[in-house]
Amino acid sequence: MSQRLGTRVVRKEDPALLSGRGRYADDLPVPNGTLHAHVIRSPHPHAEIVSIDSEAALALDGVWAVITGEDIKALSDPFLVALKAPVHQWALAVERVRYVGEAVALVVAENRYIAEDAAELVDIEYNPLEAAVDPVAACEPSAPLLHEEAKTNEVSVRAFHYGDTATAFAQADRHVKLTVNFPRLSFTPMECFVVIATHNPSDGSYDALANFQGPFSAHPVMARALRVPGPKMRLRIPPDSGGSFGIKLSVFPYVVLMSLAAKITGRPVKWVEDRAEHLLAASTGPNRVTEIEAAVTKDGKILGLKMDQLEDYGAFLRAPMPGPLYRMHGSVTGGYDIPNVDVVNRVVLTNKMPAALIRGFGGPQLYLSLERLVQRIAVELGLDHIEVIRRNLVPPEKFPYHAAAGSLYDSGDYPRAVETAIGDGRLNDLKKRRDAARAAGRKYGIGFAVVVEPAMSNMGYLSTLLTPEARDKSGPKNGATSMATVVIDPLGAVSVTADVTVQGQGHETALSQIVADRLGLRPGDIDVVLEMDTGKDQWSIAAGSYSCRFTPGTAVAAHMAADRLAEKLKKIAAKQLNVMAEDVELAGGKVRSKSNPDNALPFKRVAGTSHWSPVMLPEGMDPVLSETGVWNPPELEPPSHDDRINTSLTYGFVFDMCGVEIDPITYPVKIDRYVSMHDAGTILNPLLANGQIYGAFAQGVAAALYEEFVTNEEGAFLTGTFADYLVPTVSEIPPVELLHQETPSPFTPLGAKGLAEGNCMSVPACVANAVADALGVANVELPATPKRIHALMKQGAAAS
């Protein structure tokens, strides 16, 4: 089988992982004398810390320290936040707790068992306060304040106007309006947080190993909190990770906490988060309340949109929050050609655990509201849902397409993708199933969803939350930098390093294919090392694994580095083969003449020339076979003065279609058939691509039907175990039929876009639309649990 780029190559990572030889953070050796930490967490959603008595705990043999917020405040600064608002957070609670599970104190002892025993001896007295839990109510002037200096819980409000929305609404035949709530949920990786930190008192530096995923824009946040320059905050990432899905960004406060613990105790400190802690306090995706309204013609053409998006970030704004609200801002119209849009973005704080990255990063929240609205337009106008979609899709002749809010969609043929997906009898089959089910008195519905999937975020997108005047004052922020280095050693062995963190996506396999393709080798000939160390490896604030930045970013950088090495090898070989460099090619492990393939040299011999015989190199060539590719695409510009922002480099396309049946007695939603069409440009490895899509699909089903963090009206956390927070297993995930269409991106040398977040965005909306179709209701709250379905059916019965 061919192993060239674009073919199915099995994952190089799997033999080690499947044989138990993975090297995760908790597997790695620790320095002699390492202490172990246990975090004491708040049982209250909102309370003053009256006192902390640690005398009994410190008397326990083996306990080295009980660290409090006051200790941390004396040694560190609060974390930087994107908003110019007095929302201060340290690595431990200072004076007040603001959510159940907030870290209040840290016990450091000889081992984890002693630390946990000692934690029970720490006496903490609280003065409970009223909590603000509901995001809408938290905006009211009478709501309890989380941060009194801010004087409001609604810490940011920005209004945006694109086109002439007022005229669009005045000229419309009809207005269709909907309020949509997206719930709080997360995606639970197999491996929880791990940190091992040391402090060097001789130079005041810190060295931390953590399963942090990025973005590395959090590195200066950590360094500043520790009151040291960046080089004195060395962060190392292990070679393997048991998944992340965005959540492991949130390990960074614990990196700071354990670093300070190491400084206080004078010993290395290790902390491993347990599953209960992770569910209670790691972080979640933000919940969003969206009021969305469309101005439409009688045939379903959308002339304009109005959106009011209220996003709940919990008790604090952890960097880079409020990212999910703004990462999708430039593409707020999704896959539709809508020239007129008014958007209000509002950020509110509540007494819940802080929100952070999760897979999809703002997309699930946006598309649930937008796609539910499109379905309602079809219902209220008496039109076929798929016809409304067809009439509003961005037409292929408009690519590259400038969306109203500023995104520059690179390529696509959305109508063709939709027609392919519904063709070959797929939609007709769903209609037959629906007709048969309804004829038998059963509840059956068909849903659709259209998603534009952004990749390689513009690091300036978050500055859109500032006014143009504030942006002018602070200076432009934009772009994204990816880096990869390819090295050939004296014996011709090739190795690759890059600025991504391993989270299970198959980066090693993809990078080996890219480099092998340019050097005429096999992927097995390429050694990829992805253990990042900020003390010695090249990185930027854009580094890490998030928002599909690998394929349009790091992969391109590796391609560039390998291409430069290939050109260098051609020049070296040309002199030895006595031909022109233009006549040289790299193929099959050899460097040979294109016109006379028998005139060839082994790859290793040519590569060795640079090391062993530098005098034989072409004149002016340095005797080094090492190249670093640096990719900084020009399309990622700062926000314009009228607030338009191209939030990402590439934009894939996803179209989903499903049929669901609802049991009228026990009320579960069964996905009867699911079809998902993806256009991610050129696919580098179909095996990796499908594997990532299957994972995103499973998590999309989880968000649609199972997973939800629940907090009661008083702020008590109700879903702290897997008995309450329902994570589906393989038995609950239905089959999915995957289809692909490739429209290469003109903005990347490989033509590839990112993928693997699309179904996290599309599945909740698609399933919600199918449920709405099955029950004939206007509003569907997710996850669509049997309890909620029962309530909807009662509502429908009462209405009839």
Short mmCIF file of N, CA and C in Angstrom, two decimals, residues 27-175:
data_model
loop_
_atom_site.label_atom_id
_atom_site.label_comp_id
_atom_site.label_asym_id
_atom_site.label_seq_id
_atom_site.Cartn_x
_atom_site.Cartn_y
_atom_site.Cartn_z
N ASP A 27 3.38 8.85 34.84
CA ASP A 27 4.32 7.74 34.67
C ASP A 27 5.77 8.19 34.78
N LEU A 28 6.02 9.47 34.61
CA LEU A 28 7.40 9.95 34.49
C LEU A 28 8.07 10.04 35.86
N PRO A 29 9.37 9.83 35.89
CA PRO A 29 10.08 9.89 37.18
C PRO A 29 10.03 11.28 37.78
N VAL A 30 10.10 11.34 39.10
CA VAL A 30 10.10 12.63 39.81
C VAL A 30 11.42 12.77 40.55
N PRO A 31 11.82 14.01 40.86
CA PRO A 31 13.08 14.21 41.59
C PRO A 31 13.03 13.59 42.99
N ASN A 32 14.19 13.21 43.50
CA ASN A 32 14.26 12.71 44.86
C ASN A 32 13.71 13.76 45.83
N GLY A 33 12.98 13.28 46.82
CA GLY A 33 12.45 14.20 47.82
C GLY A 33 11.17 14.89 47.42
N THR A 34 10.54 14.43 46.34
CA THR A 34 9.29 15.07 45.90
C THR A 34 8.18 14.88 46.94
N LEU A 35 7.50 15.98 47.24
CA LEU A 35 6.33 15.95 48.12
C LEU A 35 5.07 15.85 47.30
N HIS A 36 3.97 15.53 47.96
CA HIS A 36 2.70 15.36 47.26
C HIS A 36 1.64 16.27 47.86
N ALA A 37 0.76 16.77 46.98
CA ALA A 37 -0.19 17.79 47.39
C ALA A 37 -1.63 17.30 47.27
N HIS A 38 -2.47 17.87 48.13
CA HIS A 38 -3.91 17.62 48.06
C HIS A 38 -4.62 18.96 48.23
N VAL A 39 -5.61 19.20 47.37
CA VAL A 39 -6.32 20.48 47.38
C VAL A 39 -7.58 20.37 48.24
N ILE A 40 -7.74 21.32 49.15
CA ILE A 40 -8.99 21.43 49.92
C ILE A 40 -9.89 22.39 49.19
N ARG A 41 -11.14 21.97 48.96
CA ARG A 41 -12.04 22.74 48.10
C ARG A 41 -13.28 23.21 48.85
N SER A 42 -13.85 24.27 48.34
CA SER A 42 -15.01 24.89 48.99
C SER A 42 -16.26 24.05 48.83
N PRO A 43 -17.03 23.87 49.92
CA PRO A 43 -18.34 23.20 49.80
C PRO A 43 -19.45 24.21 49.49
N HIS A 44 -19.12 25.50 49.46
CA HIS A 44 -20.12 26.55 49.28
C HIS A 44 -19.97 27.21 47.91
N PRO A 45 -21.07 27.63 47.30
CA PRO A 45 -20.97 28.37 46.04
C PRO A 45 -20.54 29.81 46.24
N HIS A 46 -20.80 30.36 47.43
CA HIS A 46 -20.45 31.76 47.69
C HIS A 46 -20.36 31.93 49.19
N ALA A 47 -19.20 32.34 49.69
CA ALA A 47 -19.03 32.48 51.14
C ALA A 47 -17.76 33.26 51.43
N GLU A 48 -17.79 33.96 52.56
CA GLU A 48 -16.58 34.58 53.07
C GLU A 48 -15.77 33.53 53.84
N ILE A 49 -14.46 33.60 53.69
CA ILE A 49 -13.58 32.72 54.47
C ILE A 49 -13.28 33.44 55.78
N VAL A 50 -13.85 32.95 56.86
CA VAL A 50 -13.69 33.60 58.16
C VAL A 50 -12.34 33.25 58.77
N SER A 51 -11.98 31.96 58.73
CA SER A 51 -10.71 31.55 59.32
C SER A 51 -10.30 30.19 58.78
N ILE A 52 -9.00 29.93 58.80
CA ILE A 52 -8.45 28.62 58.44
C ILE A 52 -7.48 28.21 59.55
N ASP A 53 -7.83 27.15 60.26
CA ASP A 53 -6.99 26.65 61.35
C ASP A 53 -6.30 25.38 60.88
N SER A 54 -5.00 25.44 60.71
CA SER A 54 -4.24 24.30 60.20
C SER A 54 -3.34 23.67 61.26
N GLU A 55 -3.50 24.06 62.50
CA GLU A 55 -2.58 23.59 63.56
C GLU A 55 -2.59 22.08 63.69
N ALA A 56 -3.77 21.48 63.72
CA ALA A 56 -3.85 20.02 63.88
C ALA A 56 -3.24 19.30 62.68
N ALA A 57 -3.48 19.83 61.49
CA ALA A 57 -2.94 19.20 60.29
C ALA A 57 -1.41 19.27 60.28
N LEU A 58 -0.85 20.42 60.68
CA LEU A 58 0.60 20.57 60.67
C LEU A 58 1.27 19.69 61.71
N ALA A 59 0.51 19.30 62.73
CA ALA A 59 1.07 18.43 63.77
C ALA A 59 1.17 16.98 63.32
N LEU A 60 0.50 16.64 62.21
CA LEU A 60 0.52 15.26 61.73
C LEU A 60 1.89 14.96 61.12
N ASP A 61 2.45 13.83 61.50
CA ASP A 61 3.77 13.45 61.01
C ASP A 61 3.76 13.31 59.49
N GLY A 62 4.71 13.94 58.83
CA GLY A 62 4.82 13.86 57.37
C GLY A 62 4.24 15.04 56.64
N VAL A 63 3.56 15.96 57.34
CA VAL A 63 2.98 17.15 56.70
C VAL A 63 4.03 18.26 56.68
N TRP A 64 4.25 18.84 55.53
CA TRP A 64 5.24 19.89 55.38
C TRP A 64 4.63 21.29 55.39
N ALA A 65 3.42 21.43 54.87
CA ALA A 65 2.83 22.77 54.82
C ALA A 65 1.34 22.68 54.59
N VAL A 66 0.64 23.66 55.09
CA VAL A 66 -0.75 23.92 54.72
C VAL A 66 -0.78 25.35 54.20
N ILE A 67 -0.98 25.48 52.93
CA ILE A 67 -0.86 26.77 52.24
C ILE A 67 -2.25 27.36 52.02
N THR A 68 -2.40 28.65 52.30
CA THR A 68 -3.70 29.31 52.17
C THR A 68 -3.62 30.41 51.12
N GLY A 69 -4.77 30.99 50.85
CA GLY A 69 -4.84 32.07 49.88
C GLY A 69 -4.00 33.27 50.26
N GLU A 70 -3.91 33.55 51.56
CA GLU A 70 -3.10 34.68 52.01
C GLU A 70 -1.62 34.42 51.72
N ASP A 71 -1.17 33.18 51.87
CA ASP A 71 0.21 32.83 51.52
C ASP A 71 0.46 33.05 50.03
N ILE A 72 -0.50 32.62 49.21
CA ILE A 72 -0.37 32.75 47.76
C ILE A 72 -0.38 34.22 47.36
N LYS A 73 -1.26 34.99 47.96
CA LYS A 73 -1.36 36.42 47.62
C LYS A 73 -0.06 37.16 47.92
N ALA A 74 0.63 36.75 48.99
CA ALA A 74 1.89 37.40 49.35
C ALA A 74 3.00 37.11 48.35
N LEU A 75 2.89 35.97 47.64
CA LEU A 75 3.99 35.53 46.76
C LEU A 75 3.69 35.68 45.28
N SER A 76 2.45 36.00 44.92
CA SER A 76 2.09 36.01 43.50
C SER A 76 1.08 37.11 43.21
N ASP A 77 0.88 37.34 41.92
CA ASP A 77 -0.12 38.32 41.46
C ASP A 77 -1.33 37.58 40.91
N PRO A 78 -2.50 38.24 40.87
CA PRO A 78 -3.66 37.59 40.27
C PRO A 78 -3.44 37.35 38.78
N PHE A 79 -4.16 36.39 38.24
CA PHE A 79 -4.02 36.05 36.83
C PHE A 79 -4.54 37.17 35.94
N LEU A 80 -3.84 37.36 34.83
CA LEU A 80 -4.30 38.33 33.83
C LEU A 80 -5.61 37.86 33.21
N VAL A 81 -6.49 38.80 32.90
CA VAL A 81 -7.72 38.50 32.18
C VAL A 81 -7.81 39.42 30.97
N ALA A 82 -8.57 39.00 29.98
CA ALA A 82 -8.67 39.77 28.75
C ALA A 82 -9.45 41.06 28.95
N LEU A 83 -10.41 41.04 29.86
CA LEU A 83 -11.25 42.21 30.09
C LEU A 83 -10.58 43.17 31.07
N LYS A 84 -10.78 44.45 30.84
CA LYS A 84 -10.30 45.46 31.78
C LYS A 84 -11.32 45.59 32.90
N ALA A 85 -11.41 44.56 33.71
CA ALA A 85 -12.39 44.53 34.80
C ALA A 85 -11.71 43.96 36.04
N PRO A 86 -12.07 44.48 37.22
CA PRO A 86 -11.46 44.00 38.47
C PRO A 86 -11.99 42.64 38.90
N VAL A 87 -11.65 41.62 38.12
CA VAL A 87 -12.05 40.24 38.42
C VAL A 87 -10.77 39.48 38.77
N HIS A 88 -10.42 39.48 40.04
CA HIS A 88 -9.11 38.97 40.47
C HIS A 88 -9.21 37.53 40.93
N GLN A 89 -8.31 36.71 40.41
CA GLN A 89 -8.24 35.32 40.83
C GLN A 89 -6.79 34.93 41.06
N TRP A 90 -6.53 34.36 42.24
CA TRP A 90 -5.24 33.77 42.54
C TRP A 90 -5.37 32.25 42.45
N ALA A 91 -4.25 31.56 42.66
CA ALA A 91 -4.25 30.09 42.58
C ALA A 91 -5.02 29.45 43.73
N LEU A 92 -5.24 30.18 44.82
CA LEU A 92 -6.13 29.77 45.90
C LEU A 92 -7.09 30.91 46.21
N ALA A 93 -8.24 30.58 46.76
CA ALA A 93 -9.23 31.60 47.10
C ALA A 93 -8.66 32.57 48.13
N VAL A 94 -8.93 33.84 47.91
CA VAL A 94 -8.49 34.90 48.83
C VAL A 94 -9.72 35.59 49.38
N GLU A 95 -9.93 35.46 50.67
CA GLU A 95 -11.00 36.12 51.43
C GLU A 95 -12.39 35.56 51.17
N ARG A 96 -12.65 35.08 49.97
CA ARG A 96 -13.99 34.63 49.62
C ARG A 96 -13.93 33.49 48.63
N VAL A 97 -14.87 32.55 48.72
CA VAL A 97 -15.02 31.51 47.70
C VAL A 97 -16.22 31.87 46.83
N ARG A 98 -16.14 31.48 45.55
CA ARG A 98 -17.17 31.90 44.61
C ARG A 98 -17.78 30.75 43.81
N TYR A 99 -17.37 29.52 44.09
CA TYR A 99 -18.05 28.38 43.48
C TYR A 99 -17.71 27.12 44.26
N VAL A 100 -18.60 26.15 44.18
CA VAL A 100 -18.36 24.87 44.83
C VAL A 100 -17.18 24.20 44.13
N GLY A 101 -16.18 23.83 44.93
CA GLY A 101 -14.99 23.20 44.38
C GLY A 101 -13.82 24.14 44.23
N GLU A 102 -14.00 25.44 44.52
CA GLU A 102 -12.87 26.35 44.40
C GLU A 102 -11.78 25.95 45.39
N ALA A 103 -10.51 26.02 44.95
CA ALA A 103 -9.38 25.65 45.79
C ALA A 103 -9.21 26.67 46.90
N VAL A 104 -9.24 26.20 48.15
CA VAL A 104 -9.17 27.08 49.32
C VAL A 104 -7.83 26.95 50.04
N ALA A 105 -7.31 25.74 50.12
CA ALA A 105 -6.04 25.50 50.79
C ALA A 105 -5.35 24.31 50.14
N LEU A 106 -4.04 24.22 50.36
CA LEU A 106 -3.25 23.13 49.79
C LEU A 106 -2.44 22.49 50.90
N VAL A 107 -2.60 21.17 51.04
CA VAL A 107 -1.81 20.41 52.00
C VAL A 107 -0.68 19.72 51.25
N VAL A 108 0.54 19.90 51.75
CA VAL A 108 1.72 19.28 51.13
C VAL A 108 2.36 18.35 52.14
N ALA A 109 2.55 17.10 51.75
CA ALA A 109 3.04 16.09 52.69
C ALA A 109 3.96 15.10 51.99
N GLU A 110 4.48 14.15 52.79
CA GLU A 110 5.41 13.16 52.25
C GLU A 110 4.77 12.28 51.19
N ASN A 111 3.47 12.00 51.32
CA ASN A 111 2.78 11.24 50.29
C ASN A 111 1.32 11.69 50.22
N ARG A 112 0.64 11.21 49.21
CA ARG A 112 -0.75 11.62 48.97
C ARG A 112 -1.67 11.20 50.12
N TYR A 113 -1.41 10.04 50.70
CA TYR A 113 -2.27 9.53 51.77
C TYR A 113 -2.21 10.43 53.00
N ILE A 114 -1.01 10.83 53.39
CA ILE A 114 -0.87 11.72 54.53
C ILE A 114 -1.53 13.07 54.22
N ALA A 115 -1.35 13.56 53.01
CA ALA A 115 -1.93 14.85 52.63
C ALA A 115 -3.45 14.82 52.74
N GLU A 116 -4.06 13.74 52.28
CA GLU A 116 -5.52 13.65 52.34
C GLU A 116 -6.00 13.50 53.78
N ASP A 117 -5.26 12.74 54.59
CA ASP A 117 -5.63 12.62 56.01
C ASP A 117 -5.51 13.98 56.70
N ALA A 118 -4.46 14.70 56.41
CA ALA A 118 -4.25 16.00 57.04
C ALA A 118 -5.32 17.00 56.62
N ALA A 119 -5.79 16.89 55.39
CA ALA A 119 -6.82 17.82 54.92
C ALA A 119 -8.07 17.76 55.79
N GLU A 120 -8.38 16.57 56.30
CA GLU A 120 -9.55 16.44 57.16
C GLU A 120 -9.38 17.14 58.50
N LEU A 121 -8.14 17.45 58.84
CA LEU A 121 -7.86 18.11 60.12
C LEU A 121 -7.82 19.63 59.99
N VAL A 122 -7.86 20.14 58.78
CA VAL A 122 -7.87 21.59 58.57
C VAL A 122 -9.29 22.10 58.82
N ASP A 123 -9.41 23.03 59.75
CA ASP A 123 -10.72 23.57 60.14
C ASP A 123 -10.93 24.92 59.45
N ILE A 124 -11.89 24.95 58.53
CA ILE A 124 -12.17 26.19 57.79
C ILE A 124 -13.57 26.66 58.16
N GLU A 125 -13.66 27.91 58.58
CA GLU A 125 -14.95 28.49 58.93
C GLU A 125 -15.39 29.43 57.81
N TYR A 126 -16.61 29.23 57.35
CA TYR A 126 -17.17 30.05 56.28
C TYR A 126 -18.37 30.85 56.78
N ASN A 127 -18.61 31.98 56.12
CA ASN A 127 -19.84 32.74 56.31
C ASN A 127 -20.59 32.70 54.98
N PRO A 128 -21.56 31.80 54.82
CA PRO A 128 -22.23 31.65 53.52
C PRO A 128 -22.92 32.94 53.07
N LEU A 129 -22.87 33.16 51.75
CA LEU A 129 -23.51 34.31 51.12
C LEU A 129 -24.49 33.83 50.06
N GLU A 130 -25.41 34.70 49.66
CA GLU A 130 -26.35 34.37 48.60
C GLU A 130 -25.60 34.21 47.28
N ALA A 131 -26.01 33.24 46.49
CA ALA A 131 -25.32 32.94 45.24
C ALA A 131 -26.11 33.44 44.04
N ALA A 132 -25.39 33.81 42.98
CA ALA A 132 -25.98 34.14 41.69
C ALA A 132 -25.72 32.97 40.76
N VAL A 133 -26.77 32.30 40.34
CA VAL A 133 -26.60 31.07 39.56
C VAL A 133 -27.16 31.21 38.14
N ASP A 134 -28.37 31.70 38.03
CA ASP A 134 -28.99 31.86 36.71
C ASP A 134 -28.35 33.05 35.99
N PRO A 135 -27.85 32.87 34.77
CA PRO A 135 -27.14 33.96 34.09
C PRO A 135 -28.00 35.18 33.80
N VAL A 136 -29.26 34.96 33.48
CA VAL A 136 -30.15 36.10 33.20
C VAL A 136 -30.40 36.88 34.49
N ALA A 137 -30.73 36.18 35.56
CA ALA A 137 -30.98 36.84 36.84
C ALA A 137 -29.71 37.51 37.37
N ALA A 138 -28.54 36.93 37.06
CA ALA A 138 -27.29 37.50 37.56
C ALA A 138 -27.01 38.87 36.97
N CYS A 139 -27.64 39.20 35.86
CA CYS A 139 -27.46 40.52 35.23
C CYS A 139 -28.28 41.61 35.91
N GLU A 140 -29.25 41.23 36.72
CA GLU A 140 -30.11 42.22 37.37
C GLU A 140 -29.34 43.00 38.44
N PRO A 141 -29.66 44.29 38.61
CA PRO A 141 -28.96 45.11 39.63
C PRO A 141 -29.08 44.55 41.04
N SER A 142 -30.16 43.80 41.30
CA SER A 142 -30.37 43.27 42.65
C SER A 142 -29.65 41.95 42.89
N ALA A 143 -28.98 41.40 41.89
CA ALA A 143 -28.32 40.10 42.03
C ALA A 143 -27.12 40.20 42.96
N PRO A 144 -26.82 39.13 43.70
CA PRO A 144 -25.60 39.12 44.52
C PRO A 144 -24.37 39.33 43.64
N LEU A 145 -23.45 40.18 44.08
CA LEU A 145 -22.26 40.48 43.29
C LEU A 145 -21.15 39.47 43.59
N LEU A 146 -20.55 38.94 42.54
CA LEU A 146 -19.42 38.05 42.75
C LEU A 146 -18.15 38.83 43.07
N HIS A 147 -17.95 39.92 42.35
CA HIS A 147 -16.75 40.74 42.53
C HIS A 147 -17.22 42.17 42.76
N GLU A 148 -17.21 42.59 44.00
CA GLU A 148 -17.82 43.88 44.36
C GLU A 148 -17.14 45.05 43.66
N GLU A 149 -15.84 44.96 43.42
CA GLU A 149 -15.15 46.05 42.74
C GLU A 149 -15.66 46.24 41.31
N ALA A 150 -16.14 45.17 40.69
CA ALA A 150 -16.66 45.27 39.33
C ALA A 150 -18.01 45.97 39.28
N LYS A 151 -18.75 45.96 40.40
CA LYS A 151 -20.05 46.64 40.55
C LYS A 151 -21.15 46.04 39.69
N THR A 152 -20.86 44.97 39.00
CA THR A 152 -21.86 44.27 38.18
C THR A 152 -21.35 42.87 37.88
N ASN A 153 -22.27 41.96 37.65
CA ASN A 153 -21.88 40.62 37.19
C ASN A 153 -21.78 40.56 35.67
N GLU A 154 -22.43 41.49 35.01
CA GLU A 154 -22.38 41.56 33.54
C GLU A 154 -21.18 42.42 33.17
N VAL A 155 -20.02 41.78 33.09
CA VAL A 155 -18.76 42.51 33.05
C VAL A 155 -18.37 43.00 31.66
N SER A 156 -19.08 42.59 30.63
CA SER A 156 -18.77 43.07 29.28
C SER A 156 -20.03 43.04 28.42
N VAL A 157 -20.28 44.14 27.72
CA VAL A 157 -21.37 44.22 26.75
C VAL A 157 -20.84 44.95 25.54
N ARG A 158 -20.90 44.30 24.37
CA ARG A 158 -20.48 44.95 23.13
C ARG A 158 -21.51 44.70 22.05
N ALA A 159 -21.89 45.75 21.36
CA ALA A 159 -22.86 45.67 20.26
C ALA A 159 -22.13 45.85 18.94
N PHE A 160 -22.49 45.03 17.95
CA PHE A 160 -21.87 45.05 16.63
C PHE A 160 -22.95 45.19 15.57
N HIS A 161 -22.65 45.95 14.51
CA HIS A 161 -23.61 46.17 13.44
C HIS A 161 -22.90 45.99 12.10
N TYR A 162 -23.41 45.06 11.31
CA TYR A 162 -22.84 44.79 9.99
C TYR A 162 -23.94 44.88 8.95
N GLY A 163 -23.71 45.68 7.91
CA GLY A 163 -24.74 45.88 6.89
C GLY A 163 -25.82 46.82 7.39
N ASP A 164 -27.01 46.67 6.81
CA ASP A 164 -28.16 47.51 7.16
C ASP A 164 -29.28 46.62 7.67
N THR A 165 -29.18 46.22 8.91
CA THR A 165 -30.14 45.28 9.48
C THR A 165 -31.51 45.91 9.65
N ALA A 166 -31.55 47.19 9.98
CA ALA A 166 -32.84 47.87 10.17
C ALA A 166 -33.66 47.82 8.89
N THR A 167 -33.05 48.09 7.74
CA THR A 167 -33.77 48.04 6.47
C THR A 167 -34.19 46.62 6.14
N ALA A 168 -33.31 45.65 6.42
CA ALA A 168 -33.65 44.25 6.16
C ALA A 168 -34.90 43.85 6.93
N PHE A 169 -35.00 44.25 8.19
CA PHE A 169 -36.18 43.89 8.98
C PHE A 169 -37.41 44.66 8.53
N ALA A 170 -37.21 45.89 8.06
CA ALA A 170 -38.35 46.68 7.59
C ALA A 170 -38.93 46.11 6.31
N GLN A 171 -38.07 45.53 5.47
CA GLN A 171 -38.52 45.03 4.17
C GLN A 171 -38.93 43.56 4.20
N ALA A 172 -38.75 42.90 5.30
CA ALA A 172 -39.02 41.47 5.38
C ALA A 172 -40.52 41.18 5.37
N ASP A 173 -40.86 40.02 4.86
CA ASP A 173 -42.25 39.57 4.91
C ASP A 173 -42.63 39.07 6.29
N ARG A 174 -41.60 38.61 7.02
CA ARG A 174 -41.91 38.02 8.33
C ARG A 174 -40.67 38.04 9.21
N HIS A 175 -40.90 38.09 10.53
CA HIS A 175 -39.83 37.98 11.51
C HIS A 175 -40.04 36.67 12.28
#
